[in-house]
Amino acid sequence: MIELAVIERAVIERAVIERAVIERAVIERAVIERAVIELAVIERAVIELVEIPQHPSASPR
């Protein structure tokens, strides 16, 4: 017969593993969100660099 202490230990270990998996998923999501934000900032900077400034002399007449 399995002792109660063995069952309790298994339940605690499972909870610890589940918590670690959840924490890792949260960290990975935060990393992805940060990367998306950084890419958006880079994209905006590139667009601003590529845009041709509009000068009054360059406008069509």
N, CA, C and O atoms as a DFTB+ gen file, in Angstrom:
244 C
 N C O
     1  1       0.839      -1.196       0.000
     2  2       0.000       0.000       0.000
     3  2       0.878       1.252       0.000
     4  3       1.863       1.342       0.734
     5  1       0.498       2.206      -0.836
     6  2       1.268       3.445      -0.918
     7  2       0.969       4.299       0.304
     8  3      -0.185       4.495       0.685
     9  1       2.017       4.790       0.893
    10  2       1.839       5.623       2.085
    11  2       1.337       7.010       1.704
    12  3       1.588       7.500       0.603
    13  1       0.635       7.620       2.623
    14  2       0.089       8.951       2.405
    15  2       1.205       9.958       2.119
    16  3       1.021      10.851       1.292
    17  1       2.331       9.838       2.769
    18  2       3.447      10.764       2.564
    19  2       3.954      10.710       1.126
    20  3       4.339      11.736       0.566
    21  1       3.959       9.524       0.525
    22  2       4.421       9.378      -0.855
    23  2       3.453      10.096      -1.790
    24  3       3.880      10.784      -2.717
    25  1       2.159       9.940      -1.552
    26  2       1.144      10.615      -2.362
    27  2       1.253      12.129      -2.204
    28  3       1.204      12.866      -3.189
    29  1       1.400      12.586      -0.972
    30  2       1.535      14.028      -0.732
    31  2       2.756      14.587      -1.456
    32  3       2.695      15.661      -2.053
    33  1       3.844      13.864      -1.400
    34  2       5.082      14.300      -2.062
    35  2       4.873      14.394      -3.582
    36  3       5.333      15.345      -4.215
    37  1       4.195      13.426      -4.151
    38  2       3.937      13.435      -5.593
    39  2       3.045      14.616      -5.979
    40  3       3.270      15.249      -7.011
    41  1       2.053      14.908      -5.172
    42  2       1.154      16.034      -5.444
    43  2       1.929      17.350      -5.384
    44  3       1.741      18.222      -6.233
    45  1       2.787      17.493      -4.394
    46  2       3.594      18.711      -4.258
    47  2       4.545      18.847      -5.442
    48  3       4.689      19.936      -5.998
    49  1       5.197      17.750      -5.833
    50  2       6.121      17.802      -6.969
    51  2       5.394      18.181      -8.251
    52  3       5.912      18.959      -9.052
    53  1       4.209      17.641      -8.448
    54  2       3.436      17.991      -9.643
    55  2       3.088      19.473      -9.635
    56  3       3.184      20.137     -10.667
    57  1       2.685      19.998      -8.479
    58  2       2.347      21.418      -8.380
    59  2       3.563      22.287      -8.685
    60  3       3.439      23.315      -9.352
    61  1       4.726      21.887      -8.207
    62  2       5.956      22.639      -8.461
    63  2       6.277      22.630      -9.960
    64  3       6.652      23.657     -10.526
    65  1       6.128      21.479     -10.586
    66  2       6.398      21.374     -12.024
    67  2       5.405      22.220     -12.813
    68  3       5.796      22.932     -13.738
    69  1       4.126      22.150     -12.455
    70  2       3.115      22.950     -13.153
    71  2       3.415      24.441     -13.021
    72  3       3.284      25.194     -13.986
    73  1       3.811      24.857     -11.841
    74  2       4.140      26.268     -11.604
    75  2       5.320      26.697     -12.470
    76  3       5.312      27.787     -13.042
    77  1       6.334      25.838     -12.565
    78  2       7.504      26.159     -13.394
    79  2       7.114      26.287     -14.861
    80  3       7.609      27.171     -15.559
    81  1       6.230      25.410     -15.332
    82  2       5.786      25.468     -16.724
    83  2       5.018      26.763     -16.974
    84  3       5.217      27.416     -17.999
    85  1       4.146      27.134     -16.047
    86  2       3.373      28.379     -16.184
    87  2       4.311      29.583     -16.185
    88  3       4.163      30.477     -17.018
    89  1       5.267      29.618     -15.270
    90  2       6.212      30.739     -15.206
    91  2       7.017      30.848     -16.499
    92  3       7.255      31.949     -16.995
    93  1       7.432      29.715     -17.039
    94  2       8.204      29.734     -18.289
    95  2       7.353      30.274     -19.433
    96  3       7.834      31.053     -20.255
    97  1       6.097      29.862     -19.483
    98  2       5.202      30.346     -20.540
    99  2       4.993      31.849     -20.421
   100  3       4.953      32.550     -21.432
   101  1       4.859      32.348     -19.201
   102  2       4.670      33.788     -18.990
   103  2       5.916      34.544     -19.426
   104  3       5.818      35.586     -20.075
   105  1       7.076      34.031     -19.076
   106  2       8.341      34.679     -19.457
   107  2       8.492      34.675     -20.974
   108  3       8.863      35.688     -21.568
   109  1       8.201      33.527     -21.605
   110  2       8.328      33.450     -23.062
   111  2       7.365      34.414     -23.741
   112  3       7.722      35.049     -24.733
   113  1       6.154      34.529     -23.219
   114  2       5.182      35.465     -23.804
   115  2       5.676      36.897     -23.667
   116  3       5.548      37.692     -24.597
   117  1       6.243      37.230     -22.507
   118  2       6.767      38.579     -22.299
   119  2       7.905      38.871     -23.269
   120  3       8.012      39.984     -23.784
   121  1       8.750      37.885     -23.521
   122  2       9.858      38.060     -24.464
   123  2       9.316      38.299     -25.870
   124  3       9.810      39.164     -26.593
   125  1       8.302      37.531     -26.252
   126  2       7.699      37.698     -27.579
   127  2       7.052      39.076     -27.700
   128  3       7.222      39.756     -28.712
   129  1       6.310      39.489     -26.669
   130  2       5.664      40.802     -26.710
   131  2       6.698      41.912     -26.817
   132  3       6.502      42.875     -27.559
   133  1       7.784      41.788     -26.091
   134  2       8.861      42.780     -26.146
   135  2       9.463      42.836     -27.557
   136  3       9.729      43.918     -28.080
   137  1       9.675      41.665     -28.164
   138  2      10.240      41.613     -29.509
   139  2       9.300      42.262     -30.520
   140  3       9.753      42.967     -31.422
   141  1       8.005      42.032     -30.377
   142  2       7.025      42.643     -31.285
   143  2       7.057      44.159     -31.163
   144  3       7.009      44.869     -32.168
   145  1       7.137      44.651     -29.938
   146  2       7.206      46.099     -29.725
   147  2       8.484      46.666     -30.341
   148  3       8.452      47.700     -31.009
   149  1       9.599      45.992     -30.116
   150  2      10.867      46.458     -30.678
   151  2      10.829      46.462     -32.204
   152  3      11.342      47.387     -32.834
   153  1      10.226      45.441     -32.799
   154  2      10.112      45.409     -34.256
   155  2       9.241      46.548     -34.764
   156  3       9.534      47.134     -35.806
   157  1       8.186      46.863     -34.049
   158  2       7.316      47.976     -34.447
   159  2       8.073      49.298     -34.391
   160  3       7.919      50.148     -35.268
   161  1       8.886      49.464     -33.362
   162  2       9.687      50.687     -33.238
   163  2      10.694      50.778     -34.383
   164  3      10.876      51.840     -34.979
   165  1      11.345      49.658     -34.684
   166  2      12.309      49.638     -35.795
   167  2      11.604      49.927     -37.114
   168  3      12.100      50.698     -37.936
   169  1      10.446      49.307     -37.310
   170  2       9.689      49.532     -38.547
   171  2       9.331      51.005     -38.705
   172  3       9.458      51.562     -39.795
   173  1       8.891      51.628     -37.638
   174  2       8.531      53.055     -37.688
   175  2       9.760      53.906     -38.015
   176  3       9.674      54.846     -38.805
   177  1      10.894      53.578     -37.412
   178  2      12.127      54.327     -37.681
   179  2      12.529      54.198     -39.145
   180  3      12.950      55.176     -39.764
   181  1      12.402      52.993     -39.703
   182  2      12.751      52.788     -41.115
   183  2      11.811      53.592     -42.001
   184  3      12.253      54.228     -42.958
   185  1      10.519      53.569     -41.692
   186  2       9.551      54.331     -42.484
   187  2       9.900      55.816     -42.448
   188  3       9.859      56.491     -43.477
   189  1      10.243      56.322     -41.267
   190  2      10.594      57.741     -41.146
   191  2      11.864      58.065     -41.933
   192  3      11.974      59.151     -42.501
   193  1      12.815      57.145     -41.973
   194  2      14.048      57.381     -42.729
   195  2      13.799      57.344     -44.236
   196  3      14.442      58.071     -44.994
   197  1      12.866      56.496     -44.666
   198  2      12.616      56.319     -46.092
   199  2      11.718      57.416     -46.653
   200  3      11.830      57.776     -47.825
   201  1      10.835      57.943     -45.823
   202  2       9.912      58.970     -46.317
   203  2      10.691      60.173     -46.850
   204  3      11.633      60.650     -46.218
   205  1      10.281      60.648     -48.017
   206  2      10.925      61.805     -48.627
   207  2      10.286      63.063     -48.055
   208  3       9.070      63.239     -48.140
   209  1      11.092      63.926     -47.479
   210  2      10.525      65.151     -46.910
   211  2       9.857      65.980     -48.011
   212  3      10.381      66.098     -49.118
   213  1       8.727      66.533     -47.699
   214  2       8.000      67.350     -48.663
   215  2       8.424      68.819     -48.508
   216  3       8.177      69.453     -47.482
   217  1       9.064      69.328     -49.549
   218  2       9.467      70.738     -49.576
   219  2       8.487      71.495     -50.443
   220  3       7.962      70.934     -51.404
   221  1       8.230      72.734     -50.137
   222  2       7.302      73.509     -50.973
   223  2       7.721      73.503     -52.438
   224  3       6.858      73.470     -53.315
   225  1       9.014      73.534     -52.726
   226  2       9.463      73.576     -54.120
   227  2       9.249      72.231     -54.816
   228  3       9.248      72.170     -56.046
   229  1       9.066      71.149     -54.047
   230  2       8.911      69.835     -54.639
   231  2       7.445      69.478     -54.913
   232  3       7.158      68.464     -55.549
   233  1       6.529      70.308     -54.435
   234  2       5.114      69.976     -54.625
   235  2       4.694      70.242     -56.070
   236  3       5.145      71.203     -56.692
   237  1       3.818      69.372     -56.597
   238  2       3.379      69.571     -57.991
   239  2       2.535      70.840     -58.126
   240  3       1.819      71.228     -57.203
   241  1       2.634      71.475     -59.293
   242  2       1.890      72.722     -59.495
   243  2       0.799      72.553     -60.499
   244  3       0.074      73.504     -60.789
